[in-house]
Amino acid sequence: GNSVTQMEGPVTLSEEAFLTINCTYTATGYPSLFWYVQYPGEGLQLLLKATKADDKGSNKGFEATYRKETTSFHLEKGSVQVSDSAVYFCAGLYNFNKFYFGSGTKLNVKP
Amino acid sequence: EPEVTQTPSHQVTQMGQEVILRCVPISNHLYFYWYRQILGQKVEFLVSFYNNEISEKSEIFDDQFSVERPDGSNFTLKIRSTKLEDSAMYFCATTGSTFSGANVLTFGAGSRLTVL
């Protein structure tokens, strides 16, 4: 079946460190892939997306590349800031309207 | 930027009471969803709604839950007899065209339900 799996958290980094949050998907087809971010006390906001293989989504210094060969969509950022502390959710869109979310990864960035 | 609006932002209720959570979707969107997030846990799919009927629902969405679009604008989630374990943040979300492979879920800010 269809599913999205992401790495367990929490992830704790120092400011300016490199970030990777892993996400893999399973699918019989080719879902669109997303990263959503949830800041404390808020709802989910779209961070970036990619709709087909080899697409790279990017926003606010974050990026993720849709890799068909490894069925992955890992989130990366070269230099994290304290303000990036949040929970990050990977998601896949299947059949136009069915979204599957990963379990979320909490990121703590320390000054 | 178009928004999904949810009310109330926080509701406290007694166990066994009925609760209605309201959502105003983005005006030209076609698919509507409710998700639930128990504090500190994953975002769980409850139900999707299209063309005035439920298109899919999860095992969480039992007979205590119902959804409707009573007036063509609001999209509501009703819990008939709340239980303690219904305490969670409930998110409404909507997407646009059914013919795009790049639909994006736009979420509301959420309604926090506390059942005592």
PDB file of C-alpha atoms in Angstrom:
ATOM      1  CA  GLY A   1       0.000   0.000   0.000  1.00  0.00           C
ATOM      2  CA  ASN A   2       0.860   3.661   0.019  1.00  0.00           C
ATOM      3  CA  SER A   3       2.738   5.140   2.957  1.00  0.00           C
ATOM      4  CA  VAL A   4       5.276   7.727   3.990  1.00  0.00           C
ATOM      5  CA  THR A   5       7.954   7.043   6.592  1.00  0.00           C
ATOM      6  CA  GLN A   6      10.236   9.599   8.169  1.00  0.00           C
ATOM      7  CA  MET A   7      13.007   9.443  10.687  1.00  0.00           C
ATOM      8  CA  GLU A   8      12.239   9.479  14.362  1.00  0.00           C
ATOM      9  CA  GLY A   9      12.968  12.562  16.385  1.00  0.00           C
ATOM     10  CA  PRO A  10      13.693  14.661  18.151  1.00  0.00           C
ATOM     11  CA  VAL A  11      16.666  16.016  16.289  1.00  0.00           C
ATOM     12  CA  THR A  12      18.782  18.467  18.263  1.00  0.00           C
ATOM     13  CA  LEU A  13      21.313  20.640  16.457  1.00  0.00           C
ATOM     14  CA  SER A  14      23.374  23.682  17.168  1.00  0.00           C
ATOM     15  CA  GLU A  15      22.748  26.817  15.172  1.00  0.00           C
ATOM     16  CA  GLU A  16      24.412  26.787  11.731  1.00  0.00           C
ATOM     17  CA  ALA A  17      24.625  22.996  11.673  1.00  0.00           C
ATOM     18  CA  PHE A  18      23.606  20.976   8.632  1.00  0.00           C
ATOM     19  CA  LEU A  19      20.182  19.362   8.755  1.00  0.00           C
ATOM     20  CA  THR A  20      18.909  16.191   7.147  1.00  0.00           C
ATOM     21  CA  ILE A  21      15.530  14.661   7.913  1.00  0.00           C
ATOM     22  CA  ASN A  22      14.947  11.440   6.039  1.00  0.00           C
ATOM     23  CA  CYS A  23      11.701  10.581   4.329  1.00  0.00           C
ATOM     24  CA  THR A  24      10.875   7.577   2.183  1.00  0.00           C
ATOM     25  CA  TYR A  25       7.683   6.656   0.435  1.00  0.00           C
ATOM     26  CA  THR A  26       6.060   3.549  -0.913  1.00  0.00           C
ATOM     27  CA  ALA A  27       3.704   3.677  -3.825  1.00  0.00           C
ATOM     28  CA  THR A  28       2.430   1.771  -6.763  1.00  0.00           C
ATOM     29  CA  GLY A  29       2.617   4.993  -8.751  1.00  0.00           C
ATOM     30  CA  TYR A  30       4.410   8.307  -8.430  1.00  0.00           C
ATOM     31  CA  PRO A  31       2.990  10.518  -5.727  1.00  0.00           C
ATOM     32  CA  SER A  32       3.584  14.218  -5.375  1.00  0.00           C
ATOM     33  CA  LEU A  33       5.717  14.798  -2.288  1.00  0.00           C
ATOM     34  CA  PHE A  34       5.639  17.559   0.285  1.00  0.00           C
ATOM     35  CA  TRP A  35       7.242  18.810   3.428  1.00  0.00           C
ATOM     36  CA  TYR A  36       5.026  20.598   5.905  1.00  0.00           C
ATOM     37  CA  VAL A  37       6.225  22.485   8.972  1.00  0.00           C
ATOM     38  CA  GLN A  38       4.385  23.002  12.236  1.00  0.00           C
ATOM     39  CA  TYR A  39       5.676  25.736  14.513  1.00  0.00           C
ATOM     40  CA  PRO A  40       4.731  25.550  18.193  1.00  0.00           C
ATOM     41  CA  GLY A  41       1.054  26.220  18.736  1.00  0.00           C
ATOM     42  CA  GLU A  42       0.294  26.588  15.043  1.00  0.00           C
ATOM     43  CA  GLY A  43      -1.162  24.593  12.179  1.00  0.00           C
ATOM     44  CA  LEU A  44       0.696  22.915   9.334  1.00  0.00           C
ATOM     45  CA  GLN A  45       2.221  25.078   6.665  1.00  0.00           C
ATOM     46  CA  LEU A  46       3.508  23.933   3.322  1.00  0.00           C
ATOM     47  CA  LEU A  47       7.287  24.237   3.227  1.00  0.00           C
ATOM     48  CA  LEU A  48       8.076  22.803  -0.194  1.00  0.00           C
ATOM     49  CA  LYS A  49       6.898  20.289  -2.753  1.00  0.00           C
ATOM     50  CA  ALA A  50       7.989  18.222  -5.741  1.00  0.00           C
ATOM     51  CA  THR A  51       5.626  16.654  -8.228  1.00  0.00           C
ATOM     52  CA  LYS A  52       7.822  14.280 -10.217  1.00  0.00           C
ATOM     53  CA  ALA A  53      11.097  12.409 -10.161  1.00  0.00           C
ATOM     54  CA  ASP A  54      14.254  14.552 -10.004  1.00  0.00           C
ATOM     55  CA  ASP A  55      12.276  17.668  -9.107  1.00  0.00           C
ATOM     56  CA  LYS A  56      13.837  19.723  -6.333  1.00  0.00           C
ATOM     57  CA  GLY A  57      11.594  21.678  -4.020  1.00  0.00           C
ATOM     58  CA  SER A  58      13.100  24.576  -2.121  1.00  0.00           C
ATOM     59  CA  ASN A  59      12.000  27.305   0.241  1.00  0.00           C
ATOM     60  CA  LYS A  60      13.552  29.354   3.066  1.00  0.00           C
ATOM     61  CA  GLY A  61      16.900  27.592   2.587  1.00  0.00           C
ATOM     62  CA  PHE A  62      15.346  24.135   2.831  1.00  0.00           C
ATOM     63  CA  GLU A  63      15.415  21.773  -0.099  1.00  0.00           C
ATOM     64  CA  ALA A  64      14.414  18.234  -0.963  1.00  0.00           C
ATOM     65  CA  THR A  65      14.879  16.206  -4.134  1.00  0.00           C
ATOM     66  CA  TYR A  66      12.384  13.630  -5.372  1.00  0.00           C
ATOM     67  CA  ARG A  67      14.471  10.525  -5.927  1.00  0.00           C
ATOM     68  CA  LYS A  68      12.645   7.680  -7.632  1.00  0.00           C
ATOM     69  CA  GLU A  69      15.556   5.244  -7.456  1.00  0.00           C
ATOM     70  CA  THR A  70      15.666   5.400  -3.664  1.00  0.00           C
ATOM     71  CA  THR A  71      11.982   6.366  -3.165  1.00  0.00           C
ATOM     72  CA  SER A  72      13.148   9.217  -0.970  1.00  0.00           C
ATOM     73  CA  PHE A  73      12.474  12.896  -0.375  1.00  0.00           C
ATOM     74  CA  HIS A  74      14.956  13.892   2.315  1.00  0.00           C
ATOM     75  CA  LEU A  75      14.764  17.399   3.724  1.00  0.00           C
ATOM     76  CA  GLU A  76      18.031  19.330   3.972  1.00  0.00           C
ATOM     77  CA  LYS A  77      19.214  22.720   5.083  1.00  0.00           C
ATOM     78  CA  GLY A  78      22.807  23.853   5.067  1.00  0.00           C
ATOM     79  CA  SER A  79      22.703  26.071   8.146  1.00  0.00           C
ATOM     80  CA  VAL A  80      19.819  25.884  10.597  1.00  0.00           C
ATOM     81  CA  GLN A  81      18.649  28.712  12.789  1.00  0.00           C
ATOM     82  CA  VAL A  82      16.921  28.727  16.153  1.00  0.00           C
ATOM     83  CA  SER A  83      13.783  29.904  14.354  1.00  0.00           C
ATOM     84  CA  ASP A  84      13.715  26.623  12.404  1.00  0.00           C
ATOM     85  CA  SER A  85      12.769  24.755  15.570  1.00  0.00           C
ATOM     86  CA  ALA A  86       9.495  23.054  14.693  1.00  0.00           C
ATOM     87  CA  VAL A  87       7.986  19.728  13.751  1.00  0.00           C
ATOM     88  CA  TYR A  88       8.475  18.688  10.138  1.00  0.00           C
ATOM     89  CA  PHE A  89       6.080  16.365   8.348  1.00  0.00           C
ATOM     90  CA  CYS A  90       6.742  14.565   5.106  1.00  0.00           C
ATOM     91  CA  ALA A  91       3.641  13.816   3.038  1.00  0.00           C
ATOM     92  CA  GLY A  92       2.712  12.108  -0.193  1.00  0.00           C
ATOM     93  CA  LEU A  93      -0.252  12.814  -2.440  1.00  0.00           C
ATOM     94  CA  TYR A  94      -1.748   9.807  -4.175  1.00  0.00           C
ATOM     95  CA  ASN A  95      -4.621   9.703  -6.652  1.00  0.00           C
ATOM     96  CA  PHE A  96      -5.113  13.487  -6.685  1.00  0.00           C
ATOM     97  CA  ASN A  97      -6.702  13.702  -3.280  1.00  0.00           C
ATOM     98  CA  LYS A  98      -5.333  11.121  -0.835  1.00  0.00           C
ATOM     99  CA  PHE A  99      -2.586  12.485   1.392  1.00  0.00           C
ATOM    100  CA  TYR A 100      -0.431  10.303   3.636  1.00  0.00           C
ATOM    101  CA  PHE A 101       1.637  11.930   6.370  1.00  0.00           C
ATOM    102  CA  GLY A 102       4.737  10.722   8.091  1.00  0.00           C
ATOM    103  CA  SER A 103       4.823  10.705  11.874  1.00  0.00           C
ATOM    104  CA  GLY A 104       6.656  14.022  12.122  1.00  0.00           C
ATOM    105  CA  THR A 105      10.177  14.873  13.223  1.00  0.00           C
ATOM    106  CA  LYS A 106      10.738  17.444  15.919  1.00  0.00           C
ATOM    107  CA  LEU A 107      13.733  19.698  15.341  1.00  0.00           C
ATOM    108  CA  ASN A 108      15.319  21.595  18.216  1.00  0.00           C
ATOM    109  CA  VAL A 109      17.966  24.140  17.291  1.00  0.00           C
ATOM    110  CA  LYS A 110      20.073  25.479  20.129  1.00  0.00           C
ATOM    111  CA  PRO A 111      21.870  28.844  20.032  1.00  0.00           C
TER     112      PRO A 111
ATOM    113  CA  GLU B   1      -3.164  34.620   0.345  1.00  0.00           C
ATOM    114  CA  PRO B   2      -6.353  32.538   0.647  1.00  0.00           C
ATOM    115  CA  GLU B   3      -6.851  30.954   4.045  1.00  0.00           C
ATOM    116  CA  VAL B   4      -8.775  28.137   5.617  1.00  0.00           C
ATOM    117  CA  THR B   5     -10.556  29.488   8.672  1.00  0.00           C
ATOM    118  CA  GLN B   6     -11.487  27.337  11.662  1.00  0.00           C
ATOM    119  CA  THR B   7     -13.664  28.074  14.650  1.00  0.00           C
ATOM    120  CA  PRO B   8     -13.533  27.818  17.573  1.00  0.00           C
ATOM    121  CA  SER B   9      -9.829  27.983  18.209  1.00  0.00           C
ATOM    122  CA  HIS B  10     -10.301  26.202  21.522  1.00  0.00           C
ATOM    123  CA  GLN B  11     -13.300  24.424  22.993  1.00  0.00           C
ATOM    124  CA  VAL B  12     -13.608  22.798  26.378  1.00  0.00           C
ATOM    125  CA  THR B  13     -16.478  20.365  26.845  1.00  0.00           C
ATOM    126  CA  GLN B  14     -17.722  17.735  29.215  1.00  0.00           C
ATOM    127  CA  MET B  15     -17.546  14.080  28.285  1.00  0.00           C
ATOM    128  CA  GLY B  16     -20.702  12.974  26.503  1.00  0.00           C
ATOM    129  CA  GLN B  17     -21.495  16.394  25.068  1.00  0.00           C
ATOM    130  CA  GLU B  18     -21.848  17.138  21.382  1.00  0.00           C
ATOM    131  CA  VAL B  19     -19.281  19.322  19.697  1.00  0.00           C
ATOM    132  CA  ILE B  20     -19.331  20.995  16.302  1.00  0.00           C
ATOM    133  CA  LEU B  21     -16.130  22.279  14.768  1.00  0.00           C
ATOM    134  CA  ARG B  22     -16.435  24.633  11.841  1.00  0.00           C
ATOM    135  CA  CYS B  23     -14.277  25.319   8.850  1.00  0.00           C
ATOM    136  CA  VAL B  24     -14.552  27.820   6.022  1.00  0.00           C
ATOM    137  CA  PRO B  25     -12.612  26.363   3.075  1.00  0.00           C
ATOM    138  CA  ILE B  26     -10.895  28.353   0.387  1.00  0.00           C
ATOM    139  CA  SER B  27     -13.684  29.371  -1.950  1.00  0.00           C
ATOM    140  CA  ASN B  28     -12.715  27.546  -5.151  1.00  0.00           C
ATOM    141  CA  HIS B  29     -11.439  24.403  -3.493  1.00  0.00           C
ATOM    142  CA  LEU B  30     -13.176  21.095  -4.106  1.00  0.00           C
ATOM    143  CA  TYR B  31     -11.820  18.585  -1.596  1.00  0.00           C
ATOM    144  CA  PHE B  32     -12.182  19.024   2.123  1.00  0.00           C
ATOM    145  CA  TYR B  33     -10.528  17.077   4.897  1.00  0.00           C
ATOM    146  CA  TRP B  34     -10.430  16.715   8.621  1.00  0.00           C
ATOM    147  CA  TYR B  35      -7.290  15.597  10.372  1.00  0.00           C
ATOM    148  CA  ARG B  36      -6.639  15.046  14.052  1.00  0.00           C
ATOM    149  CA  GLN B  37      -3.477  15.476  16.056  1.00  0.00           C
ATOM    150  CA  ILE B  38      -3.365  14.265  19.624  1.00  0.00           C
ATOM    151  CA  LEU B  39      -0.875  16.354  21.566  1.00  0.00           C
ATOM    152  CA  GLY B  40       2.666  15.592  20.483  1.00  0.00           C
ATOM    153  CA  GLN B  41       1.627  12.830  18.125  1.00  0.00           C
ATOM    154  CA  LYS B  42       1.235  12.315  14.412  1.00  0.00           C
ATOM    155  CA  VAL B  43      -1.321  13.939  12.154  1.00  0.00           C
ATOM    156  CA  GLU B  44      -4.092  11.400  11.571  1.00  0.00           C
ATOM    157  CA  PHE B  45      -6.492  11.400   8.656  1.00  0.00           C
ATOM    158  CA  LEU B  46     -10.154  11.344   9.641  1.00  0.00           C
ATOM    159  CA  VAL B  47     -12.241  11.969   6.541  1.00  0.00           C
ATOM    160  CA  SER B  48     -12.291  13.480   3.084  1.00  0.00           C
ATOM    161  CA  PHE B  49     -15.323  15.095   1.501  1.00  0.00           C
ATOM    162  CA  TYR B  50     -16.042  15.838  -2.132  1.00  0.00           C
ATOM    163  CA  ASN B  51     -19.165  16.789  -4.041  1.00  0.00           C
ATOM    164  CA  ASN B  52     -21.223  16.890  -0.854  1.00  0.00           C
ATOM    165  CA  GLU B  53     -20.407  13.410   0.277  1.00  0.00           C
ATOM    166  CA  ILE B  54     -17.720  11.513   2.124  1.00  0.00           C
ATOM    167  CA  SER B  55     -15.149  10.163  -0.318  1.00  0.00           C
ATOM    168  CA  GLU B  56     -13.026   8.344   2.222  1.00  0.00           C
ATOM    169  CA  LYS B  57     -12.814   7.883   5.963  1.00  0.00           C
ATOM    170  CA  SER B  58     -10.415   6.274   8.392  1.00  0.00           C
ATOM    171  CA  GLU B  59     -11.138   3.752  11.115  1.00  0.00           C
ATOM    172  CA  ILE B  60     -11.019   6.618  13.610  1.00  0.00           C
ATOM    173  CA  PHE B  61     -14.073   8.168  11.951  1.00  0.00           C
ATOM    174  CA  ASP B  62     -16.699   5.994  13.598  1.00  0.00           C
ATOM    175  CA  ASP B  63     -20.427   6.559  14.122  1.00  0.00           C
ATOM    176  CA  GLN B  64     -19.733   9.301  16.660  1.00  0.00           C
ATOM    177  CA  PHE B  65     -18.360  11.509  13.911  1.00  0.00           C
ATOM    178  CA  SER B  66     -20.154  13.183  11.047  1.00  0.00           C
ATOM    179  CA  VAL B  67     -19.379  15.873   8.517  1.00  0.00           C
ATOM    180  CA  GLU B  68     -21.522  18.113   6.411  1.00  0.00           C
ATOM    181  CA  ARG B  69     -21.508  21.264   4.375  1.00  0.00           C
ATOM    182  CA  PRO B  70     -24.753  22.788   5.550  1.00  0.00           C
ATOM    183  CA  ASP B  71     -24.762  26.051   3.623  1.00  0.00           C
ATOM    184  CA  GLY B  72     -22.314  25.670   0.773  1.00  0.00           C
ATOM    185  CA  SER B  73     -19.545  27.517   2.569  1.00  0.00           C
ATOM    186  CA  ASN B  74     -19.003  26.041   6.025  1.00  0.00           C
ATOM    187  CA  PHE B  75     -17.664  22.533   6.420  1.00  0.00           C
ATOM    188  CA  THR B  76     -18.386  21.053   9.824  1.00  0.00           C
ATOM    189  CA  LEU B  77     -17.183  18.148  11.910  1.00  0.00           C
ATOM    190  CA  LYS B  78     -19.594  16.942  14.564  1.00  0.00           C
ATOM    191  CA  ILE B  79     -18.733  14.650  17.430  1.00  0.00           C
ATOM    192  CA  ARG B  80     -21.989  13.397  18.908  1.00  0.00           C
ATOM    193  CA  SER B  81     -20.882  12.199  22.316  1.00  0.00           C
ATOM    194  CA  THR B  82     -17.350  13.218  23.154  1.00  0.00           C
ATOM    195  CA  LYS B  83     -14.932  10.933  24.950  1.00  0.00           C
ATOM    196  CA  LEU B  84     -11.785  11.830  26.836  1.00  0.00           C
ATOM    197  CA  GLU B  85      -9.685  10.407  24.020  1.00  0.00           C
ATOM    198  CA  ASP B  86     -11.242  12.843  21.568  1.00  0.00           C
ATOM    199  CA  SER B  87      -9.122  15.572  23.125  1.00  0.00           C
ATOM    200  CA  ALA B  88      -6.886  16.714  20.302  1.00  0.00           C
ATOM    201  CA  MET B  89      -6.223  19.428  17.777  1.00  0.00           C
ATOM    202  CA  TYR B  90      -8.511  19.109  14.796  1.00  0.00           C
ATOM    203  CA  PHE B  91      -7.326  20.490  11.503  1.00  0.00           C
ATOM    204  CA  CYS B  92      -9.447  21.275   8.498  1.00  0.00           C
ATOM    205  CA  ALA B  93      -7.658  21.219   5.151  1.00  0.00           C
ATOM    206  CA  THR B  94      -8.686  21.799   1.552  1.00  0.00           C
ATOM    207  CA  THR B  95      -7.295  21.286  -1.935  1.00  0.00           C
ATOM    208  CA  GLY B  96      -8.147  22.729  -5.306  1.00  0.00           C
ATOM    209  CA  SER B  97      -8.543  21.175  -8.711  1.00  0.00           C
ATOM    210  CA  THR B  98      -9.169  17.462  -9.023  1.00  0.00           C
ATOM    211  CA  PHE B  99      -7.204  17.404 -12.253  1.00  0.00           C
ATOM    212  CA  SER B 100      -3.905  18.589 -10.980  1.00  0.00           C
ATOM    213  CA  GLY B 101      -1.193  16.219  -9.853  1.00  0.00           C
ATOM    214  CA  ALA B 102       0.205  18.966  -7.706  1.00  0.00           C
ATOM    215  CA  ASN B 103      -2.651  19.589  -5.314  1.00  0.00           C
ATOM    216  CA  VAL B 104      -1.486  21.209  -2.132  1.00  0.00           C
ATOM    217  CA  LEU B 105      -3.248  20.752   1.172  1.00  0.00           C
ATOM    218  CA  THR B 106      -3.929  24.097   2.783  1.00  0.00           C
ATOM    219  CA  PHE B 107      -4.532  23.753   6.497  1.00  0.00           C
ATOM    220  CA  GLY B 108      -6.459  25.858   8.910  1.00  0.00           C
ATOM    221  CA  ALA B 109      -4.890  26.880  12.199  1.00  0.00           C
ATOM    222  CA  GLY B 110      -6.780  24.157  14.024  1.00  0.00           C
ATOM    223  CA  SER B 111      -9.400  23.813  16.723  1.00  0.00           C
ATOM    224  CA  ARG B 112      -8.195  22.503  20.041  1.00  0.00           C
ATOM    225  CA  LEU B 113     -10.767  20.287  21.729  1.00  0.00           C
ATOM    226  CA  THR B 114     -10.408  19.498  25.401  1.00  0.00           C
ATOM    227  CA  VAL B 115     -12.787  16.913  26.834  1.00  0.00           C
ATOM    228  CA  LEU B 116     -13.059  16.827  30.617  1.00  0.00           C
TER     229      LEU B 116
END
